Coordinates of N, CA and C in Angstrom, one line a residue:
Y255 N 106.9 90.6 73.7 CA 107.8 90.9 74.2 C 108.0 91.4 75.6
Y256 N 107.1 92.0 76.1 CA 107.1 92.2 77.6 C 106.9 91.1 78.7
D257 N 105.7 90.2 78.1 CA 106.0 89.0 79.5 C 107.0 88.5 78.8
R258 N 107.9 88.2 77.7 CA 108.8 87.1 77.5 C 110.0 87.5 78.0
Q259 N 110.1 88.3 78.9 CA 110.8 88.8 80.2 C 110.8 88.3 81.6
F260 N 109.5 88.5 81.5 CA 109.1 87.6 83.2 C 109.5 86.1 83.3
Y261 N 109.6 85.3 82.2 CA 110.4 84.4 81.7 C 111.3 83.5 81.6
T262 N 112.0 84.4 80.8 CA 113.3 84.3 81.0 C 114.8 85.0 81.8
R263 N 114.1 85.7 82.5 CA 114.2 86.1 84.3 C 114.0 85.7 85.5
T264 N 113.9 84.4 85.3 CA 112.9 84.0 87.0 C 114.0 83.9 88.0
N265 N 115.4 83.6 87.4 CA 115.9 83.9 89.2 C 115.8 84.9 89.1
A266 N 115.8 86.4 88.8 CA 116.5 87.5 88.9 C 115.0 87.8 89.3
S267 N 114.3 87.4 88.9 CA 113.2 88.0 89.7 C 112.0 87.5 91.2
E268 N 112.5 86.3 91.0 CA 112.4 86.1 92.5 C 113.5 86.6 93.4
D269 N 114.6 87.2 92.9 CA 115.0 88.2 94.0 C 114.5 88.7 93.7
I270 N 113.5 89.9 93.1 CA 113.4 90.6 93.3 C 111.8 90.7 94.3
V271 N 111.1 89.3 94.1 CA 109.5 89.4 95.0 C 110.8 89.1 96.2
S272 N 111.5 88.7 96.1 CA 112.5 88.1 98.0 C 112.6 90.2 98.7
A273 N 113.5 90.7 97.7 CA 114.3 91.9 97.7 C 112.6 92.9 98.2
F274 N 111.3 92.8 97.4 CA 110.4 93.1 98.0 C 109.2 92.9 99.2
E275 N 110.0 91.7 99.1 CA 109.3 91.4 100.4 C 109.8 91.5 102.3
H276 N 111.6 92.2 101.8 CA 112.2 92.1 102.9 C 112.1 93.5 103.1
L277 N 112.0 94.2 101.6 CA 111.5 96.0 101.9 C 110.2 96.3 103.1
L278 N 109.6 95.6 102.7 CA 108.4 96.1 103.6 C 108.5 95.5 105.5
I279 N 109.1 94.4 105.5 CA 109.4 94.1 106.5 C 110.7 95.3 107.2
Q280 N 111.6 95.3 106.9 CA 112.2 96.9 107.3 C 111.3 98.4 107.4
Y281 N 110.0 98.3 106.3 CA 109.4 99.9 106.7 C 109.1 99.5 108.2
Y282 N 108.2 98.9 108.3 CA 107.6 98.1 109.4 C 108.6 97.9 110.3
N283 N 109.6 97.5 110.3 CA 110.6 97.5 111.9 C 111.3 98.7 112.1
Q284 N 111.0 99.5 111.2 CA 111.8 100.9 111.0 C 110.7 102.2 111.2
D285 N 109.2 101.6 111.7 CA 108.3 102.0 112.0 C 108.3 103.1 111.2
K286 N 108.5 103.3 109.6 CA 108.1 104.2 109.1 C 106.7 104.4 108.6
A287 N 105.6 103.2 108.9 CA 104.7 103.7 108.8 C 103.8 105.1 109.3
L288 N 105.0 105.0 110.7 CA 103.8 106.2 111.7 C 104.1 107.9 110.4
E289 N 105.0 107.4 110.1 CA 106.1 108.5 109.7 C 104.9 109.3 108.2
S290 N 105.1 108.1 107.1 CA 105.0 108.7 106.4 C 103.2 107.4 105.6
G291 N 103.1 106.3 107.1 CA 101.7 105.6 106.2 C 102.1 104.6 105.7
I292 N 101.0 103.8 104.8 CA 101.4 102.9 104.3 C 102.3 103.5 102.8
P293 N 103.2 102.0 103.0 CA 104.4 101.7 101.5 C 103.4 102.3 100.4
T294 N 103.4 102.3 99.5 CA 103.0 102.7 97.9 C 103.7 102.0 97.0
V295 N 103.5 101.1 96.3 CA 103.9 100.6 94.8 C 105.0 101.3 94.3
A296 N 104.5 102.9 93.9 CA 105.5 103.7 93.7 C 106.9 104.3 94.8
Y297 N 106.7 103.7 96.2 CA 107.9 103.8 96.9 C 108.5 102.9 96.7
C298 N 107.8 101.3 96.8 CA 108.1 99.9 96.6 C 109.9 100.1 95.5
G299 N 108.8 100.4 94.3 CA 109.6 100.1 93.2 C 110.8 101.5 93.3
Q300 N 110.7 102.9 93.8 CA 111.5 103.0 93.6 C 112.8 103.0 94.7
Q301 N 112.4 102.1 95.5 CA 113.7 101.7 96.8 C 114.5 100.1 95.5
L302 N 113.7 99.2 95.3 CA 114.0 98.5 94.6 C 114.8 98.9 92.8
G303 N 114.7 100.0 92.3 CA 114.9 100.8 91.3 C 114.9 100.1 89.9
I304 N 113.3 100.3 90.2 CA 111.9 99.9 88.8 C 110.9 100.0 88.7
S305 N 110.1 100.5 88.0 CA 109.2 101.1 87.7 C 107.8 100.3 88.5
P306 N 106.8 101.2 89.1 CA 105.7 100.8 89.6 C 105.2 99.6 89.3
N307 N 105.0 100.0 87.6 CA 104.0 98.9 86.9 C 104.4 97.7 86.7
Y308 N 106.1 97.8 86.7 CA 106.9 96.7 86.4 C 106.5 95.3 87.3
L309 N 107.1 96.6 88.6 CA 107.2 95.3 90.1 C 105.6 94.8 89.9
S310 N 104.7 95.0 89.5 CA 103.6 95.1 90.0 C 103.5 94.2 88.9
D311 N 103.3 94.2 87.8 CA 103.5 92.7 87.0 C 104.2 91.6 87.1
L312 N 105.5 92.1 87.2 CA 106.4 90.9 87.6 C 105.5 89.8 89.3
L313 N 105.4 90.8 90.2 CA 104.8 90.2 91.3 C 103.5 89.3 90.9
K314 N 102.4 89.9 90.4 CA 101.6 89.2 89.2 C 102.3 88.4 88.2
K315 N 102.8 88.1 87.7 CA 103.4 86.8 87.2 C 103.7 85.4 87.7
E316 N 105.1 86.1 88.9 CA 105.1 85.5 90.3 C 104.0 84.9 90.9
T317 N 103.9 85.3 91.0 CA 103.1 85.1 92.8 C 100.9 84.5 92.3
G318 N 101.3 85.4 91.3 CA 99.8 85.6 91.5 C 98.9 87.3 91.7
R319 N 99.8 87.8 92.5 CA 98.6 89.1 93.0 C 100.0 90.3 92.7
S320 N 99.4 91.2 92.5 CA 99.9 92.3 92.5 C 100.6 93.2 93.4
A321 N 100.8 93.9 93.9 CA 102.3 94.9 94.3 C 100.9 95.3 95.7
R322 N 100.1 95.4 95.3 CA 99.4 96.7 95.7 C 98.4 95.2 96.6
D323 N 98.1 93.8 96.6 CA 98.1 93.1 96.9 C 98.9 92.0 98.3
H324 N 99.7 92.4 97.7 CA 101.5 92.2 99.0 C 101.2 92.5 100.2
I325 N 101.4 94.5 99.6 CA 101.1 94.8 100.5 C 100.1 95.0 101.5
H326 N 98.9 94.8 100.7 CA 97.4 95.0 101.5 C 97.4 93.5 102.8
F327 N 97.9 92.3 102.6 CA 98.0 91.0 103.1 C 99.7 91.1 103.9
F328 N 100.6 91.7 104.0 CA 101.4 91.8 105.0 C 101.0 92.9 105.7
I329 N 100.1 93.9 105.2 CA 99.3 94.9 106.6 C 98.0 94.0 107.1
I330 N 97.6 93.3 106.6 CA 96.1 92.7 107.4 C 97.1 91.2 108.5
D331 N 98.2 91.0 107.8 CA 98.5 89.6 108.6 C 99.4 90.1 110.0
R332 N 99.8 91.4 110.0 CA 100.7 92.0 110.9 C 99.5 92.8 111.6
A333 N 98.5 93.0 111.0 CA 97.2 93.4 112.0 C 96.5 92.0 112.7
K334 N 96.3 91.1 112.2 CA 95.9 89.5 112.8 C 97.2 89.0 114.0
T335 N 98.8 89.6 113.7 CA 99.8 89.6 114.9 C 99.0 90.2 116.4
Q336 N 98.7 91.3 116.1 CA 99.1 92.9 117.1 C 97.5 92.9 117.4
L337 N 96.5 91.6 116.9 CA 95.6 91.8 117.0 C 95.0 91.2 118.2
L338 N 95.7 89.7 117.5 CA 95.6 88.2 119.0 C 96.6 88.5 120.0
G339 N 98.2 89.1 119.5 CA 98.7 89.7 120.8 C 98.8 90.8 122.1
T340 N 97.7 91.3 121.3 CA 98.6 92.8 122.3 C 96.8 93.1 122.5
N341 N 96.5 93.4 123.7 CA 95.3 94.7 123.5 C 94.7 95.7 123.6
Q342 N 95.7 96.4 122.3 CA 95.6 97.8 121.9 C 94.0 97.4 121.1
P343 N 93.6 99.2 121.5 CA 92.7 99.6 120.7 C 92.5 99.6 119.3
I344 N 91.9 99.2 118.2 CA 91.7 98.3 117.0 C 92.3 99.8 116.6
S345 N 92.3 100.9 116.9 CA 92.3 102.8 115.8 C 94.2 102.2 116.6
Q346 N 94.5 102.4 117.6 CA 95.9 102.3 117.7 C 96.6 101.3 116.3
I347 N 95.7 100.5 117.0 CA 96.8 99.3 115.6 C 96.7 100.0 114.3
A348 N 95.2 100.6 113.8 CA 95.9 101.1 112.9 C 95.8 102.3 112.2
Y349 N 96.5 102.9 113.4 CA 97.5 104.4 113.0 C 98.7 103.7 112.7
G350 N 98.7 102.7 114.0 CA 100.3 102.0 113.7 C 101.0 101.5 112.6
L351 N 99.8 101.1 111.8 CA 99.5 100.2 110.2 C 100.4 101.3 109.3
G352 N 99.7 102.7 109.4 CA 99.9 103.9 108.5 C 98.9 103.8 107.7
F353 N 97.2 103.6 108.4 CA 96.3 104.5 108.2 C 96.3 105.8 108.8
D354 N 95.3 106.2 107.8 CA 94.9 108.2 108.7 C 93.6 107.8 108.9
Y355 N 93.0 106.9 108.8 CA 91.0 106.6 109.2 C 91.4 104.7 109.6
P356 N 90.8 105.3 111.2 CA 90.9 103.5 111.3 C 89.9 102.8 110.9
A357 N 88.8 103.6 109.7 CA 87.5 103.1 109.3 C 87.9 102.4 107.9
H358 N 89.1 102.9 107.6 CA 89.8 102.6 106.5 C 90.6 101.2 106.5
F359 N 90.4 101.0 107.0 CA 92.0 100.0 108.0 C 90.6 98.7 108.1
T360 N 89.5 99.1 109.0 CA 88.5 97.8 109.4 C 88.1 97.2 108.1
K361 N 88.3 98.2 106.7 CA 87.7 98.1 105.5 C 88.5 97.1 105.0
L362 N 89.4 97.0 105.2 CA 91.0 96.2 104.1 C 90.5 95.3 105.0
F363 N 90.5 95.4 106.5 CA 90.6 93.6 106.9 C 89.1 93.5 106.6
K364 N 88.2 93.9 106.5 CA 87.3 93.3 106.8 C 86.5 92.1 105.2
K365 N 87.9 93.0 103.9 CA 87.3 93.0 103.0 C 88.2 92.2 102.5
N366 N 89.4 91.6 103.5 CA 90.1 91.0 102.8 C 90.2 89.7 103.8
T367 N 89.5 89.6 105.2 CA 89.5 88.2 106.2 C 87.5 87.5 105.5
G368 N 86.9 89.1 105.7 CA 85.5 88.6 105.6 C 84.8 88.7 107.5
V369 N 86.0 89.5 107.7 CA 84.7 89.6 109.3 C 86.0 91.2 109.7
S370 N 85.7 91.5 110.5 CA 85.5 92.8 111.1 C 86.8 92.7 111.6
P371 N 87.9 93.9 112.1 CA 88.6 93.4 113.2 C 88.2 92.5 114.7
S372 N 87.6 94.0 115.3 CA 87.2 93.5 116.5 C 86.5 91.8 116.4
Q373 N 85.5 91.3 115.6 CA 85.5 90.0 115.1 C 85.8 89.3 115.3
F374 N 87.2 89.5 114.5 CA 88.4 88.3 114.3 C 89.0 88.3 116.2
R375 N 89.2 89.3 116.6 CA 89.6 89.3 118.0 C 88.5 88.1 118.8
V376 N 87.8 88.7 119.2 CA 86.5 88.2 119.3 C 86.6 86.2 119.4
L377 N 86.6 86.0 117.8 CA 86.4 85.0 117.5 C 87.5 84.5 117.8
N378 N 88.7 84.3 117.0 CA 90.4 83.9 117.4 C 90.9 83.8 119.6

């Protein structure tokens, strides 16, 4: 029964996916990452009025990636733009994206792209 709800509510699911992506954009455009850090799945679920588990399951069904993966992908995409568009130090970019420690940012970036942020900047 739990899985069936994802198939019978495709329009509603697409709306939630859209709202989730919009929420992430707003979060970073309003500089909430500086105050609160990286957005959590729990925060996103609360803002969308659904449970974190349901949000993650719904995104996994619709896109093949969990909510956490979406958040990380969004952060990496934003980091790439900043790495190529500015000369800011990597640590400053990491703090701006909501990381408490630049090393955590570097680890996540390398895990998702295969290269460190400094290597990415040099290669591109």
